[in-house]
Amino acid sequence: MSTPSFDSRAPSFRQELHVQRWDDHRYYHQSRVNQTLHLVSALTFLSAYIVVFFDPAVAALLGWLVAMVTRQSGHFFFEPNGYDEVNDATHEYKESIKVGYNLHRKVILHAVWILSPMTLWFSPTLFGRLPEPVGFWGHLHHVGWIWFVLGVAAVSARALYLGLTQSWRTGIVWVAKILTDPFHDVAIYWRSPLALLRGEWLDPMHDVQAEQVASR
């Protein structure tokens, strides 16, 4: 993975995208287990990208139940959250500068995700917006539609917030990063399962160390 190089006074769209990806990689993907789970998540998301053209609700079920569960499990259960010796940064610092959803915001988002299907208990047709469900699959398909809308809303809301508090380009770049993360994750983490088989639990982050040496 190449290291970022840009003019901080006026970074281009591509340069800002590269920096967001770089910070995400070096700060939040040091665990080989997390990287491997991201690989599984990325392959699932890529499958969902195909399915969404035929059935957005099924794509959302794939995205939330498989891709998001594996991805966020890696962050919450396997990624180190103590002092980051590689980047010389505290966990609190990394959380404070996170452009997208940091761990605190992810907890809120996942709470909404878990609770959102409860609306179907009060109205199986979502107050007339969906057809009457038939059988278990009909109800599950409606849950998929709710989660599809939630996913779009979560990305849109964060992008809007970034646009209002930082810059509109930062928000648009973040959306581009989110949508292309599955392709990027496959490209940089496909070797992670092999590293795990060798007993390597943490990425030595040679790319980060090389960037630090180059910047001195």
Coordinates of N, CA and C in Angstrom, one line a residue:
M1 N 0.9 -1.2 0.0 CA 0.0 0.0 0.0 C 0.9 1.2 0.0
S2 N 0.6 2.2 -0.9 CA 1.4 3.4 -1.0 C 1.1 4.3 0.1
T3 N 2.0 5.2 0.5 CA 1.8 6.1 1.5 C 1.3 7.4 1.0
P4 N 0.6 8.2 1.8 CA 0.0 9.5 1.3 C 1.0 10.5 1.1
S5 N 0.8 11.3 0.0 CA 1.7 12.4 -0.3 C 0.8 13.5 -0.9
F6 N 0.6 14.6 -0.2 CA -0.3 15.6 -0.8 C 0.0 17.0 -0.2
D7 N -0.5 18.0 -0.9 CA -0.4 19.4 -0.4 C -1.6 19.6 0.5
S8 N -1.3 19.8 1.8 CA -2.3 19.9 2.8 C -3.2 21.2 2.6
R9 N -2.6 22.1 1.9 CA -3.4 23.4 1.7 C -4.5 23.2 0.7
A10 N -4.4 22.3 -0.2 CA -5.4 22.1 -1.2 C -5.4 20.7 -1.8
P11 N -5.7 19.7 -1.0 CA -5.6 18.3 -1.5 C -6.7 18.1 -2.5
S12 N -6.4 17.3 -3.5 CA -7.4 16.9 -4.5 C -8.4 15.9 -3.9
F13 N -9.4 15.6 -4.7 CA -10.4 14.6 -4.2 C -9.7 13.3 -4.0
R14 N -8.9 12.9 -5.0 CA -8.2 11.6 -4.9 C -7.2 11.6 -3.8
Q15 N -6.5 12.7 -3.5 CA -5.6 12.7 -2.4 C -6.3 12.6 -1.0
E16 N -7.4 13.3 -0.9 CA -8.2 13.3 0.3 C -8.8 11.9 0.6
L17 N -9.2 11.2 -0.5 CA -9.7 9.9 -0.4 C -8.6 8.9 0.1
H18 N -7.4 9.1 -0.5 CA -6.2 8.3 -0.1 C -5.9 8.5 1.4
V19 N -5.9 9.7 1.9 CA -5.6 10.0 3.3 C -6.7 9.4 4.2
Q20 N -7.9 9.5 3.8 CA -9.0 8.9 4.7 C -8.8 7.4 4.7
R21 N -8.5 6.8 3.6 CA -8.2 5.3 3.6 C -7.0 5.0 4.4
W22 N -5.9 5.8 4.3 CA -4.7 5.5 5.0 C -4.9 5.6 6.5
D23 N -5.5 6.7 7.0 CA -5.8 6.8 8.4 C -6.7 5.7 8.9
D24 N -7.6 5.3 8.2 CA -8.5 4.2 8.6 C -7.7 2.9 8.7
H25 N -6.8 2.6 7.8 CA -6.0 1.4 7.8 C -5.0 1.4 9.0
R26 N -4.3 2.5 9.1 CA -3.2 2.5 10.1 C -3.7 2.6 11.6
Y27 N -4.9 3.3 11.7 CA -5.4 3.5 13.1 C -6.3 2.3 13.5
Y28 N -7.1 1.7 12.6 CA -8.2 0.8 13.0 C -8.1 -0.6 12.4
H29 N -7.0 -1.0 11.8 CA -6.9 -2.3 11.2 C -5.5 -2.9 11.4
Q30 N -5.1 -3.0 12.7 CA -3.8 -3.6 13.0 C -4.0 -5.1 13.3
S31 N -5.1 -5.5 13.7 CA -5.4 -6.9 14.0 C -5.5 -7.8 12.8
R32 N -4.8 -8.9 12.7 CA -5.0 -9.7 11.5 C -6.3 -10.4 11.5
V33 N -6.9 -10.6 12.7 CA -8.3 -11.2 12.7 C -9.2 -10.2 12.2
N34 N -9.1 -8.9 12.6 CA -9.9 -7.8 12.1 C -9.8 -7.7 10.6
Q35 N -8.6 -7.8 10.1 CA -8.4 -7.7 8.6 C -9.0 -8.8 7.9
T36 N -8.9 -10.0 8.5 CA -9.5 -11.2 7.8 C -11.0 -11.1 7.8
L37 N -11.6 -10.6 8.9 CA -13.1 -10.4 9.0 C -13.5 -9.3 8.0
H38 N -12.6 -8.3 7.8 CA -12.9 -7.3 6.8 C -12.9 -7.9 5.4
L39 N -12.1 -8.9 5.2 CA -12.0 -9.5 3.9 C -13.3 -10.3 3.6
V40 N -13.8 -11.0 4.6 CA -15.1 -11.7 4.5 C -16.2 -10.7 4.3
S41 N -16.2 -9.6 5.1 CA -17.2 -8.6 4.9 C -17.2 -7.9 3.5
A42 N -16.0 -7.7 3.0 CA -15.8 -7.0 1.7 C -16.4 -7.9 0.6
L43 N -16.1 -9.2 0.7 CA -16.6 -10.2 -0.3 C -18.1 -10.3 -0.3
T44 N -18.7 -10.2 0.9 CA -20.1 -10.2 1.1 C -20.8 -8.9 0.5
F45 N -20.1 -7.8 0.8 CA -20.6 -6.5 0.3 C -20.6 -6.5 -1.2
L46 N -19.6 -7.0 -1.8 CA -19.5 -7.1 -3.3 C -20.6 -8.0 -3.8
S47 N -21.0 -9.0 -3.1 CA -22.1 -9.8 -3.5 C -23.4 -9.0 -3.4
A48 N -23.5 -8.3 -2.3 CA -24.7 -7.4 -2.1 C -24.8 -6.4 -3.2
Y49 N -23.7 -5.9 -3.7 CA -23.7 -4.8 -4.7 C -24.3 -5.4 -6.0
I50 N -24.2 -6.7 -6.2 CA -24.8 -7.3 -7.4 C -26.3 -7.5 -7.1
V51 N -26.6 -8.1 -5.9 CA -28.0 -8.4 -5.6 C -28.9 -7.2 -5.5
V52 N -28.3 -6.0 -5.1 CA -29.1 -4.8 -4.9 C -29.8 -4.4 -6.2
F53 N -29.3 -4.8 -7.4 CA -30.0 -4.4 -8.6 C -31.2 -5.3 -8.9
F54 N -31.3 -6.4 -8.2 CA -32.5 -7.3 -8.3 C -33.4 -7.3 -7.1
D55 N -32.8 -7.1 -5.9 CA -33.7 -7.1 -4.7 C -32.9 -6.4 -3.6
P56 N -33.2 -5.0 -3.5 CA -32.4 -4.2 -2.5 C -32.6 -4.8 -1.0
A57 N -33.8 -5.3 -0.7 CA -34.0 -5.8 0.6 C -33.1 -7.0 0.9
V58 N -33.0 -7.9 0.0 CA -32.0 -9.1 0.2 C -30.6 -8.6 0.3
A59 N -30.3 -7.6 -0.5 CA -28.9 -7.0 -0.4 C -28.7 -6.4 1.0
A60 N -29.7 -5.8 1.5 CA -29.6 -5.2 2.9 C -29.4 -6.3 3.9
L61 N -30.1 -7.4 3.8 CA -30.0 -8.5 4.7 C -28.5 -9.1 4.7
L62 N -28.0 -9.2 3.5 CA -26.6 -9.6 3.3 C -25.7 -8.6 4.0
G63 N -25.9 -7.4 3.7 CA -25.0 -6.3 4.2 C -25.0 -6.2 5.7
W64 N -26.2 -6.2 6.3 CA -26.3 -6.0 7.7 C -26.0 -7.3 8.5
L65 N -26.6 -8.4 8.1 CA -26.4 -9.6 8.9 C -25.1 -10.3 8.8
V66 N -24.5 -10.2 7.6 CA -23.2 -10.9 7.4 C -22.0 -9.9 7.3
A67 N -22.1 -8.9 6.3 CA -21.0 -8.0 6.1 C -20.7 -7.1 7.3
M68 N -21.8 -6.5 7.8 CA -21.6 -5.6 9.0 C -21.3 -6.3 10.2
V69 N -21.9 -7.4 10.5 CA -21.6 -8.2 11.7 C -20.1 -8.6 11.7
T70 N -19.6 -9.2 10.6 CA -18.2 -9.6 10.6 C -17.3 -8.4 10.7
R71 N -17.6 -7.3 10.0 CA -16.7 -6.1 10.0 C -16.7 -5.5 11.4
Q72 N -17.8 -5.3 12.0 CA -17.8 -4.6 13.3 C -17.3 -5.5 14.4
S73 N -17.5 -6.8 14.3 CA -17.0 -7.7 15.3 C -15.5 -7.6 15.4
G74 N -14.8 -7.4 14.2 CA -13.4 -7.3 14.2 C -13.0 -6.0 14.9
H75 N -13.7 -4.9 14.7 CA -13.4 -3.7 15.4 C -13.6 -3.8 16.9
F76 N -14.7 -4.3 17.3 CA -15.1 -4.3 18.7 C -14.3 -5.4 19.6
F77 N -14.1 -6.5 19.0 CA -13.5 -7.6 19.8 C -12.1 -8.0 19.6
F78 N -11.5 -7.6 18.4 CA -10.1 -8.0 18.1 C -9.2 -6.8 17.9
E79 N -9.6 -5.7 17.6 CA -8.7 -4.6 17.4 C -8.2 -4.0 18.7
P80 N -6.9 -3.8 18.8 CA -6.3 -3.2 20.1 C -6.9 -1.8 20.3
N81 N -7.3 -1.5 21.6 CA -7.8 -0.2 21.8 C -7.0 0.5 22.9
G82 N -5.8 0.0 23.2 CA -5.0 0.7 24.1 C -4.1 1.8 23.4
Y83 N -3.0 2.1 24.0 CA -2.1 3.1 23.4 C -1.5 2.5 22.1
D84 N -1.6 3.3 21.0 CA -1.1 2.8 19.7 C 0.4 3.2 19.6
E85 N 1.3 2.2 19.8 CA 2.7 2.4 19.7 C 3.1 2.7 18.3
V86 N 2.5 2.0 17.3 CA 2.8 2.2 15.9 C 2.7 3.6 15.5
N87 N 1.6 4.2 15.8 CA 1.3 5.6 15.4 C 1.5 6.6 16.5
D88 N 1.9 6.2 17.6 CA 2.2 7.1 18.8 C 0.9 7.9 19.0
A89 N -0.2 7.2 19.3 CA -1.5 7.9 19.5 C -2.3 7.1 20.5
T90 N -3.1 7.9 21.2 CA -4.0 7.3 22.2 C -5.3 6.8 21.5
H91 N -6.0 5.9 22.1 CA -7.3 5.5 21.5 C -8.2 6.6 21.5
E92 N -8.2 7.5 22.5 CA -9.1 8.6 22.6 C -8.8 9.6 21.4
Y93 N -7.6 9.8 21.1 CA -7.2 10.7 20.0 C -7.8 10.2 18.7
K94 N -7.6 8.9 18.4 CA -8.0 8.3 17.2 C -9.5 8.4 17.1
E95 N -10.2 8.2 18.2 CA -11.7 8.3 18.1 C -12.1 9.7 17.8
S96 N -11.4 10.7 18.4 CA -11.8 12.1 18.2 C -11.6 12.6 16.8
I97 N -10.7 12.0 16.0 CA -10.4 12.5 14.7 C -11.0 11.6 13.6
K98 N -11.7 10.6 14.0 CA -12.3 9.6 13.1 C -13.3 10.4 12.2
V99 N -13.1 10.3 10.9 CA -14.0 11.0 10.0 C -15.4 10.4 9.9
G100 N -15.5 9.1 9.8 CA -16.7 8.4 9.7 C -17.3 8.0 11.1
Y101 N -17.8 6.8 11.2 CA -18.4 6.4 12.4 C -17.4 5.8 13.4
N102 N -17.1 6.5 14.5 CA -16.1 5.9 15.4 C -16.9 4.9 16.3
L103 N -16.2 4.3 17.2 CA -16.8 3.2 18.0 C -18.1 3.6 18.7
H104 N -18.1 4.8 19.3 CA -19.2 5.3 20.0 C -20.4 5.5 19.1
R105 N -20.2 6.1 17.9 CA -21.3 6.3 17.0 C -21.8 5.0 16.4
K106 N -20.8 4.0 16.3 CA -21.2 2.7 15.8 C -22.2 2.0 16.8
V107 N -21.9 2.2 18.1 CA -22.8 1.6 19.1 C -24.2 2.1 18.9
I108 N -24.4 3.4 18.7 CA -25.7 4.0 18.5 C -26.3 3.5 17.2
L109 N -25.5 3.4 16.2 CA -26.1 3.0 14.9 C -26.5 1.5 15.0
H110 N -25.8 0.7 15.6 CA -26.2 -0.7 15.7 C -27.4 -0.9 16.7
A111 N -27.5 0.0 17.7 CA -28.7 -0.1 18.5 C -29.9 0.2 17.7
V112 N -29.8 1.2 16.8 CA -31.0 1.6 15.9 C -31.2 0.4 15.0
W113 N -30.2 -0.2 14.5 CA -30.3 -1.4 13.6 C -31.1 -2.5 14.2
I114 N -30.7 -2.8 15.5 CA -31.4 -3.9 16.2 C -32.8 -3.6 16.5
L115 N -33.1 -2.4 16.9 CA -34.4 -2.0 17.3 C -35.4 -1.7 16.1
S116 N -34.8 -1.3 15.0 CA -35.7 -0.8 13.9 C -36.7 -1.8 13.4
P117 N -36.5 -3.1 13.4 CA -37.5 -4.0 13.0 C -38.7 -4.1 13.9
M118 N -38.6 -3.5 15.1 CA -39.8 -3.5 16.0 C -40.9 -2.7 15.4
T119 N -40.7 -1.8 14.5 CA -41.8 -1.1 13.9 C -42.8 -2.0 13.2
L120 N -42.3 -3.1 12.7 CA -43.2 -4.1 12.0 C -44.1 -4.8 13.0
W121 N -43.8 -4.8 14.3 CA -44.7 -5.4 15.3 C -45.9 -4.5 15.4
F122 N -45.8 -3.2 15.3 CA -46.9 -2.3 15.4 C -47.7 -2.2 14.0
S123 N -46.9 -2.4 12.9 CA -47.6 -2.3 11.6 C -46.8 -3.2 10.6
P124 N -47.2 -4.4 10.4 CA -46.5 -5.3 9.5 C -46.3 -4.8 8.1
T125 N -47.2 -3.8 7.7 CA -47.0 -3.2 6.4 C -46.3 -1.9 6.4
L126 N -45.7 -1.6 7.6 CA -45.0 -0.3 7.8 C -45.9 0.9 7.4
F127 N -47.1 0.8 8.1 CA -48.1 1.8 7.9 C -48.5 2.1 6.5
G128 N -48.7 0.9 5.8 CA -49.2 0.9 4.4 C -48.1 1.1 3.3
R129 N -46.9 1.3 3.7 CA -45.8 1.5 2.7 C -45.3 0.2 2.1
L130 N -45.6 -1.0 2.7 CA -45.2 -2.3 2.2 C -46.4 -3.2 2.1
P131 N -46.3 -4.2 1.2 CA -47.5 -5.1 1.1 C -47.6 -6.0 2.3
E132 N -48.8 -6.6 2.4 CA -49.0 -7.5 3.6 C -48.0 -8.7 3.5
P133 N -47.2 -8.9 4.5 CA -46.2 -10.0 4.4 C -46.8 -11.4 4.5
V134 N -46.2 -12.3 3.7 CA -46.7 -13.7 3.7 C -45.6 -14.6 4.2
G135 N -45.9 -15.2 5.4 CA -45.0 -16.1 6.0 C -43.7 -15.5 6.5
F136 N -42.8 -16.3 7.0 CA -41.6 -15.8 7.6 C -40.7 -15.0 6.6
W137 N -40.6 -15.5 5.4 CA -39.8 -14.8 4.4 C -40.4 -13.4 4.1
G138 N -41.7 -13.3 4.1 CA -42.3 -12.0 3.8 C -42.0 -11.0 4.9
H139 N -42.0 -11.5 6.2 CA -41.6 -10.6 7.3 C -40.1 -10.2 7.2
L140 N -39.3 -11.2 6.9 CA -37.9 -11.0 6.9 C -37.5 -10.0 5.7
H141 N -38.2 -10.2 4.6 CA -38.0 -9.3 3.5 C -38.3 -7.8 3.8
H142 N -39.4 -7.7 4.6 CA -39.7 -6.3 5.1 C -38.7 -5.7 6.0
V143 N -38.1 -6.6 6.8 CA -37.0 -6.2 7.7 C -35.8 -5.7 6.8
G144 N -35.6 -6.4 5.7 CA -34.5 -6.0 4.8 C -34.8 -4.6 4.2
W145 N -36.0 -4.3 3.9 CA -36.3 -3.0 3.4 C -36.0 -1.9 4.4
I146 N -36.4 -2.2 5.7 CA -36.1 -1.2 6.7 C -34.6 -1.0 6.9
W147 N -33.8 -2.1 6.8 CA -32.4 -2.0 6.9 C -31.8 -1.3 5.7
F148 N -32.4 -1.5 4.6 CA -31.9 -0.8 3.4 C -32.0 0.7 3.5
V149 N -33.2 1.1 4.0 CA -33.4 2.6 4.2 C -32.5 3.1 5.3
L150 N -32.3 2.3 6.4 CA -31.4 2.7 7.4 C -30.0 2.9 6.9
G151 N -29.5 2.0 6.1 CA -28.1 2.1 5.6 C -28.0 3.4 4.7
V152 N -28.9 3.6 3.9 CA -28.9 4.9 3.1 C -28.9 6.1 4.0
A153 N -29.8 6.1 5.0 CA -29.9 7.2 5.9 C -28.7 7.4 6.7
A154 N -28.0 6.3 7.2 CA -26.8 6.4 8.0 C -25.7 7.1 7.2
V155 N -25.5 6.7 6.0 CA -24.5 7.2 5.1 C -24.8 8.7 4.8
S156 N -26.0 9.0 4.4 CA -26.4 10.3 4.0 C -26.3 11.3 5.2
A157 N -26.7 10.8 6.4 CA -26.7 11.7 7.6 C -25.3 12.1 8.0
R158 N -24.4 11.1 7.9 CA -23.0 11.4 8.3 C -22.3 12.3 7.2
A159 N -22.6 12.0 5.9 CA -22.1 12.9 4.9 C -22.6 14.3 5.0
L160 N -23.9 14.5 5.4 CA -24.4 15.8 5.6 C -23.7 16.5 6.8
Y161 N -23.5 15.8 7.8 CA -22.9 16.3 9.0 C -21.4 16.8 8.7
L162 N -20.7 15.9 8.0 CA -19.3 16.3 7.6 C -19.4 17.5 6.6
G163 N -20.3 17.6 5.8 CA -20.5 18.8 4.9 C -20.7 20.0 5.6
L164 N -21.5 20.0 6.7 CA -21.8 21.2 7.5 C -20.7 21.6 8.5
T165 N -20.0 20.6 9.0 CA -19.0 20.9 10.0 C -17.6 20.9 9.5
Q166 N -17.3 20.3 8.4 CA -15.9 20.3 7.8 C -16.0 20.9 6.4
S167 N -16.3 20.1 5.4 CA -16.4 20.6 4.1 C -17.3 19.6 3.3
W168 N -17.9 20.2 2.2 CA -18.8 19.3 1.4 C -18.0 18.2 0.7
R169 N -16.7 18.6 0.4 CA -15.9 17.6 -0.3 C -15.5 16.5 0.6
T170 N -15.2 16.8 1.9 CA -14.9 15.8 2.9 C -16.0 14.8 3.0
G171 N -17.3 15.3 3.0 CA -18.4 14.4 3.1 C -18.6 13.5 1.9
I172 N -18.4 14.1 0.7 CA -18.5 13.4 -0.5 C -17.4 12.3 -0.7
V173 N -16.2 12.7 -0.2 CA -15.0 11.8 -0.3 C -15.3 10.6 0.7
W174 N -15.9 10.9 1.8 CA -16.2 9.8 2.8 C -17.2 8.9 2.2
V175 N -18.2 9.4 1.5 CA -19.2 8.5 0.9 C -18.5 7.6 -0.2
A176 N -17.6 8.2 -1.0 CA -16.9 7.5 -2.0 C -16.0 6.4 -1.3
K177 N -15.4 6.7 -0.2 CA -14.6 5.8 0.5 C -15.4 4.6 1.0
I178 N -16.6 4.9 1.6 CA -17.5 3.8 2.1 C -17.9 2.9 1.0
L179 N -18.3 3.5 -0.1 CA -18.8 2.6 -1.2 C -17.7 1.8 -1.9
T180 N -16.5 2.3 -1.9 CA -15.4 1.5 -2.5 C -14.6 0.8 -1.5
D181 N -14.8 0.9 -0.2 CA -14.1 0.1 0.8 C -14.0 -1.4 0.5
P182 N -15.1 -2.1 0.0 CA -15.0 -3.5 -0.2 C -14.0 -3.8 -1.2
F183 N -13.9 -3.1 -2.3 CA -12.8 -3.3 -3.3 C -11.4 -3.1 -2.7
H184 N -11.3 -2.0 -2.0 CA -10.0 -1.7 -1.4 C -9.6 -2.7 -0.3
D185 N -10.6 -3.2 0.5 CA -10.3 -4.2 1.5 C -9.8 -5.5 0.9
V186 N -10.4 -5.9 -0.2 CA -9.9 -7.1 -0.8 C -8.5 -7.0 -1.3
A187 N -8.2 -5.8 -1.9 CA -6.9 -5.6 -2.4 C -5.8 -5.6 -1.4
I188 N -6.1 -5.1 -0.2 CA -5.0 -4.9 0.8 C -5.0 -6.0 1.9
Y189 N -6.1 -6.7 2.1 CA -6.2 -7.7 3.2 C -6.4 -9.1 2.7
W190 N -6.2 -9.4 1.4 CA -6.4 -10.8 1.0 C -5.3 -11.7 1.5
R191 N -4.2 -11.2 1.9 CA -3.1 -12.0 2.5 C -3.3 -12.3 4.0
S192 N -4.2 -11.5 4.7 CA -4.4 -11.6 6.1 C -4.7 -13.0 6.6
P193 N -5.6 -13.8 6.0 CA -5.8 -15.1 6.5 C -4.5 -16.0 6.5
L194 N -3.7 -15.8 5.5 CA -2.4 -16.5 5.5 C -1.5 -16.1 6.6
A195 N -1.5 -14.8 7.0 CA -0.7 -14.4 8.1 C -1.2 -15.0 9.4
L196 N -2.6 -15.1 9.5 CA -3.2 -15.7 10.7 C -2.7 -17.1 10.8
L197 N -2.7 -17.9 9.7 CA -2.3 -19.3 9.7 C -0.8 -19.4 10.2
R198 N 0.0 -18.4 10.0 CA 1.4 -18.4 10.4 C 1.5 -18.0 11.9
G199 N 0.3 -17.6 12.5 CA 0.3 -17.3 13.9 C 0.6 -15.8 14.2
E200 N 0.4 -15.0 13.1 CA 0.7 -13.5 13.2 C -0.6 -12.8 13.6
W201 N -0.8 -12.4 14.8 CA -2.1 -11.9 15.3 C -2.1 -10.4 15.0
L202 N -1.0 -9.7 15.0 CA -1.0 -8.3 14.7 C -0.1 -8.0 13.4
D203 N -0.6 -7.1 12.6 CA 0.1 -6.7 11.4 C 1.3 -5.8 11.9
P204 N 2.5 -6.2 11.5 CA 3.7 -5.4 11.9 C 3.7 -4.0 11.3
M205 N 2.8 -3.7 10.4 CA 2.6 -2.3 9.8 C 3.9 -1.8 9.3
H206 N 4.5 -2.5 8.4 CA 5.7 -2.1 7.8 C 5.5 -0.9 6.9
D207 N 4.3 -0.8 6.3 CA 3.9 0.3 5.4 C 3.8 1.6 6.2
V208 N 3.3 1.5 7.5 CA 3.2 2.7 8.3 C 4.6 3.1 8.8
Q209 N 5.4 2.2 9.2 CA 6.8 2.5 9.6 C 7.5 3.2 8.4
A210 N 7.4 2.7 7.2 CA 8.0 3.2 6.1 C 7.6 4.7 5.8
E211 N 6.3 4.9 6.0 CA 5.8 6.3 5.8 C 6.4 7.2 6.9
Q212 N 6.5 6.7 8.1 CA 7.1 7.6 9.2 C 8.5 7.9 8.9
V213 N 9.3 6.9 8.4 CA 10.7 7.2 8.1 C 10.8 8.2 6.9
A214 N 9.9 8.1 5.9 CA 9.9 9.0 4.8 C 9.6 10.4 5.1
S215 N 8.7 10.5 6.2 CA 8.3 11.9 6.5 C 9.2 12.6 7.4
R216 N 10.2 11.9 7.9 CA 11.2 12.6 8.8 C 12.2 13.5 8.1

